[in-house]
Short mmCIF file of C-alpha atoms in Angstrom, two decimals:
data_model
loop_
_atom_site.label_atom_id
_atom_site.label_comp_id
_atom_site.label_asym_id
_atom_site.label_seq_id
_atom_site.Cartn_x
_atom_site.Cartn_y
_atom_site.Cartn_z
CA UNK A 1 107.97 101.61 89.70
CA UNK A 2 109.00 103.90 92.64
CA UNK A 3 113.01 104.60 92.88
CA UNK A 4 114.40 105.88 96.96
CA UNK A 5 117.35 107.94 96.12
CA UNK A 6 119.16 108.51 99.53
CA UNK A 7 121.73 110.90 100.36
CA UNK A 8 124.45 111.13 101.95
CA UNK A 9 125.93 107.45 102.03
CA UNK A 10 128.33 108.55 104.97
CA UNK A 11 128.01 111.05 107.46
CA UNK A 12 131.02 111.59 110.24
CA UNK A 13 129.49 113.93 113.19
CA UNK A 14 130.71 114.49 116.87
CA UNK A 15 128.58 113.27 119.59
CA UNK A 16 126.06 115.92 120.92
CA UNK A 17 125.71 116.88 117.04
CA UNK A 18 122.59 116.67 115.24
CA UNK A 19 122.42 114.46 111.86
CA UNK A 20 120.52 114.70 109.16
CA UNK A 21 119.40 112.20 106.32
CA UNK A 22 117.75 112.80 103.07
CA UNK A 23 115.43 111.03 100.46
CA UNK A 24 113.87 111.27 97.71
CA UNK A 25 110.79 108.74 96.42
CA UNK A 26 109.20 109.00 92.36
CA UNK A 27 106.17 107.18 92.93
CA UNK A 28 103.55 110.29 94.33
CA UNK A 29 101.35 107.53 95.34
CA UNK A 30 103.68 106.68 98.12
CA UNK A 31 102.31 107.14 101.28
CA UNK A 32 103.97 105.42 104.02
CA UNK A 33 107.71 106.41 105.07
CA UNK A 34 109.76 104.32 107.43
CA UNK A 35 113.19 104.50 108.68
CA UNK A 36 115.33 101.29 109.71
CA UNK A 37 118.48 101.46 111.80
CA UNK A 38 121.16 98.73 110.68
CA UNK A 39 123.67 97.58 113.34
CA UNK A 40 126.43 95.30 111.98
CA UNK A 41 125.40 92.16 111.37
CA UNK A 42 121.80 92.90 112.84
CA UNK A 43 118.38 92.84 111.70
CA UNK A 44 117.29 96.02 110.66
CA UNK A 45 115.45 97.40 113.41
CA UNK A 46 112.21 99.90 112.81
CA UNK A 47 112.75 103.32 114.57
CA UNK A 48 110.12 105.53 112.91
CA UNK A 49 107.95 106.07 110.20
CA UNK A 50 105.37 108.35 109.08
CA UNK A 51 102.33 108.27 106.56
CA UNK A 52 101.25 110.78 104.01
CA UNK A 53 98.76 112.63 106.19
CA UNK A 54 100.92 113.59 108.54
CA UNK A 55 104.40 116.72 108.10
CA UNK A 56 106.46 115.82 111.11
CA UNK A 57 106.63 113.29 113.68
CA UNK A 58 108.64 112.81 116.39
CA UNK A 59 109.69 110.48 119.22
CA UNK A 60 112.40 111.88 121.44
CA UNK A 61 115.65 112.61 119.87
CA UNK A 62 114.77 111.37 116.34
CA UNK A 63 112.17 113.32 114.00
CA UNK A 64 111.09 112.66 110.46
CA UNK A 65 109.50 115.06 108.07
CA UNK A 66 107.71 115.21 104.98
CA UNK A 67 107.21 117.15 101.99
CA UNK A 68 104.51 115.62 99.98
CA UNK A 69 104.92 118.14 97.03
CA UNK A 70 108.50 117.89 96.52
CA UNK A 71 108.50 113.81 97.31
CA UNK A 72 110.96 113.88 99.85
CA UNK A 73 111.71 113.41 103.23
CA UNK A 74 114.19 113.06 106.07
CA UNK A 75 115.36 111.67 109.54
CA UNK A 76 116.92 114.23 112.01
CA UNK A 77 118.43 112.96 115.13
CA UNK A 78 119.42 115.54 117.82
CA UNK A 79 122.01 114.96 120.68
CA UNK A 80 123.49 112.15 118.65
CA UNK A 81 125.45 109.38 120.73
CA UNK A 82 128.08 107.04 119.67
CA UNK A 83 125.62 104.30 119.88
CA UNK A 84 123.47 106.02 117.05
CA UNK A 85 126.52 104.69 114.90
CA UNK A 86 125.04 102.43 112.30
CA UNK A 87 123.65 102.13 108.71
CA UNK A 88 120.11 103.76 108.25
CA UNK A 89 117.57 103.29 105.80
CA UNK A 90 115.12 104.85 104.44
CA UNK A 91 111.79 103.24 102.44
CA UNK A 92 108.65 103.97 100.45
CA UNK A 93 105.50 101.99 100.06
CA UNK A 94 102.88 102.47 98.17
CA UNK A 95 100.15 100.07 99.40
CA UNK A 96 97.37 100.26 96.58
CA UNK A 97 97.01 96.70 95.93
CA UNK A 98 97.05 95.49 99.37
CA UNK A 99 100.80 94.67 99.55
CA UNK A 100 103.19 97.14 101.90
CA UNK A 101 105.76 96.32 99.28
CA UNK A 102 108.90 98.34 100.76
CA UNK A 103 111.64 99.95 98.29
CA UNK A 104 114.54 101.25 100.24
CA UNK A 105 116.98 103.55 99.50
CA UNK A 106 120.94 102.27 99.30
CA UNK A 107 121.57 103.31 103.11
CA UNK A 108 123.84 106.02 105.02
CA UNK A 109 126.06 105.06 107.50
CA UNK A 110 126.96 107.56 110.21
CA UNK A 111 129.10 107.70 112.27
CA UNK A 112 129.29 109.07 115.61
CA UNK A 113 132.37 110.43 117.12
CA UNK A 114 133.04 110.83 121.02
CA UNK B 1 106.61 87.96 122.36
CA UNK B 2 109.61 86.52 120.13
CA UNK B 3 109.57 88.78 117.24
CA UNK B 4 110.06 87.19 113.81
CA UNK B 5 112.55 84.77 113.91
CA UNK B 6 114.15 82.96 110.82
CA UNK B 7 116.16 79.76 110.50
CA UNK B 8 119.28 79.05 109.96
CA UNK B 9 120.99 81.94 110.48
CA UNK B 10 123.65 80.80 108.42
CA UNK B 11 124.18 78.49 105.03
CA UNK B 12 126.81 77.72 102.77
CA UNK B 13 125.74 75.84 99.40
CA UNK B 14 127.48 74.77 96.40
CA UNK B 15 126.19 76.32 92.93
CA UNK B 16 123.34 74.41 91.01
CA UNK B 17 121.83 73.45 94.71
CA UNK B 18 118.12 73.99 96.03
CA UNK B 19 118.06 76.30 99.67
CA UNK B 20 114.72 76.39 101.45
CA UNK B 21 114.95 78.88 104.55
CA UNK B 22 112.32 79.68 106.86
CA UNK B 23 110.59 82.48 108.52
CA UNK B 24 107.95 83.09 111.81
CA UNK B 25 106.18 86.03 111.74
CA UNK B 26 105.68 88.12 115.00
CA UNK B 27 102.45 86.87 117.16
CA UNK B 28 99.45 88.57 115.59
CA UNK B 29 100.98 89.23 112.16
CA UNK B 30 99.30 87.93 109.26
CA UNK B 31 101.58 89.25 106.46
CA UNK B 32 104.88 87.93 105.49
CA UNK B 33 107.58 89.41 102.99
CA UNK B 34 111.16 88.05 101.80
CA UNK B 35 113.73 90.68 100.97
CA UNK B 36 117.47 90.23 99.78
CA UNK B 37 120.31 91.88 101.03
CA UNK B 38 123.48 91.91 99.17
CA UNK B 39 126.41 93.11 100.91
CA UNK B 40 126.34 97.36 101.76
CA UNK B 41 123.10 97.93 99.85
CA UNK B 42 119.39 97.84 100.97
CA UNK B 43 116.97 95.36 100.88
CA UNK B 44 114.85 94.22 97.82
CA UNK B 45 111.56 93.15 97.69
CA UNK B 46 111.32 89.72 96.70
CA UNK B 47 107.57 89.06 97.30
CA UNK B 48 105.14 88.99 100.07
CA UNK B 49 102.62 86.56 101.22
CA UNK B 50 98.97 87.31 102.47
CA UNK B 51 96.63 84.46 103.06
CA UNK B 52 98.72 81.83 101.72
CA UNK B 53 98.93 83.54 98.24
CA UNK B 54 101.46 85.37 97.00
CA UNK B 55 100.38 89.33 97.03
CA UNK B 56 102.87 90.95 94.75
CA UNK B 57 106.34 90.02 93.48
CA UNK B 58 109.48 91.83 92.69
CA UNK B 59 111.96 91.45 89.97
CA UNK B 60 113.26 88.38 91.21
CA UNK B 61 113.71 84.74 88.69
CA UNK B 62 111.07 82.02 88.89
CA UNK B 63 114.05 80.20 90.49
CA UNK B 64 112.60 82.21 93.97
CA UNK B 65 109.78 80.99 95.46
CA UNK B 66 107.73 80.58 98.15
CA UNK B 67 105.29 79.45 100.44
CA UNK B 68 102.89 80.60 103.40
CA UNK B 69 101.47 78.30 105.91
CA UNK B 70 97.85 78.71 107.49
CA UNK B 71 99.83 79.57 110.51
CA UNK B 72 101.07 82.45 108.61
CA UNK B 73 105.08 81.25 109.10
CA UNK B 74 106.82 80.96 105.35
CA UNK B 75 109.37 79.33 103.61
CA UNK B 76 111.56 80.85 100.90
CA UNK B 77 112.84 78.69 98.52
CA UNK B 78 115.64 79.04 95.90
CA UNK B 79 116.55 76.33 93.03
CA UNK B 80 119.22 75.81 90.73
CA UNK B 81 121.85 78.48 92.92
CA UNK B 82 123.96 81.23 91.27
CA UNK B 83 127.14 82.96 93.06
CA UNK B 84 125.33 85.91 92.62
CA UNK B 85 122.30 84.78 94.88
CA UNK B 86 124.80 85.30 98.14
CA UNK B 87 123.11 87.74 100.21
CA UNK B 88 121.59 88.03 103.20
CA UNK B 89 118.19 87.05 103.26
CA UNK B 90 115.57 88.96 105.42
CA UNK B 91 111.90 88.28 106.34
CA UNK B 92 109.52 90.96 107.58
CA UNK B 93 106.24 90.52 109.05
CA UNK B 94 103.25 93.03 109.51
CA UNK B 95 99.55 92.82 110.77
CA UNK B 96 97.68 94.45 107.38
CA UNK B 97 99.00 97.51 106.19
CA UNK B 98 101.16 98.17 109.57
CA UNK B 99 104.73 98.36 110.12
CA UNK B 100 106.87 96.12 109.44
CA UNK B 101 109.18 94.18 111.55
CA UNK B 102 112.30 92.25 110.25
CA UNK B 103 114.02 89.03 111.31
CA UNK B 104 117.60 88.78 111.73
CA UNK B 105 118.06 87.29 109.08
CA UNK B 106 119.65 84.07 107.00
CA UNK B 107 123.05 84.68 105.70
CA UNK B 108 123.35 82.77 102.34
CA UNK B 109 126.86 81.91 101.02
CA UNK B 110 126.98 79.91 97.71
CA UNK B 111 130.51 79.00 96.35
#
């Protein structure tokens, strides 16, 4: 079955900084890449994803790329702000069968220092 | 639009016990899965619901299971409780093969 590996599991930058998160997926039928964004004690909360047809997508100050051949991808957020503090998460799904089954990777919090 | 919203938000049950808890998918969402949550890792797949059936299961016990209603809400149920089943319990709703939205989730304590 398809294994996230997710790296780092902390990351410490100053505001204004730009982070970056890595992951890996195992399953090359994977084609559908989402991020979450975990506050404490909060639902995790959906802030982008991208599907295998597509290298880079964007949405303001948070981009997510993909490298098909090398089965990984990653979340960079630019400008970073202390309220980008939180866990994030990364997930694969490989929806043959019908099911968006989602297998996440273990999470990296960062934090944001003013 | 309320989002997906789950009930209770929190539980405390004694080993041995049954727990049913409860999920509403967003409006317009026909697909419903359960995920658990243990404390600093990420969610795992329990199993998903499509059309009342169940789609596809992870490696969960039979002592998990569940249950969608023709107005697409579902119930999670767990029987015969283990210490080890404290977690917190999420559901996630999607329209097809869309994104996914989560709940906020049940927090499960068993002593």
């Amino acid at each position: 079955g398809e294994n996230v590996e997710q790296h780092p599991s902390t990351l410490s930058v100053q505001e204004g900084d730009s982070a970056v998160i890595k992951c890996t997926y195992s399953d090359s039928a994977s084609n559908y890449f989402p991020w979450y964004k975990q506050e404490l004690g909060k639902r995790p909360q959906l802030i982008i994803d991208i599907r295998s047809n597509v290298g880079e997508k964007k949405d303001q100050r948070i981009a997510v790329t993909l490298n098909k051949t090398a089965k990984h991808f990653s979340l960079h957020i630019t400008e970073t702000q202390p309220e980008d503090s939180a866990v994030y998460f990364c997930a694969a799904s490989n929806p043959q069968g019908g099911s968006e089954k989602l297998v996440f990777g273990k999470g990296t919090k960062l934090t944001v220092n003013p | 639009d309320a989002g997906v919203t789950q009930s209770p938000t929190h539980l405390i049950k004694t080993r041995g016990q049954q727990v049913t808890l409860r999920c509403s998918p967003k409006s317009g969402h026909d697909t419903v899965s359960w995920y658990q949550q243990a404390l600093g890792q990420g969610p795992q797949f329990i199993f998903q619901y499509y059309e009342e059936e169940e789609r596809q299961r992870g490696n969960f016990p039979d002592r998990f299971s569940g249950h969608q209603f023709p107005n697409y809400s579902s119930e999670l149920n767990v029987n015969a409780l283990l210490l080890g089943d404290s977690a917190l319990y999420l559901c996630a709703s999607s329209l097809g093969s869309g994104s996914a939205f989560f709940g906020q989730g049940t927090r499960l304590t068993v002593v």
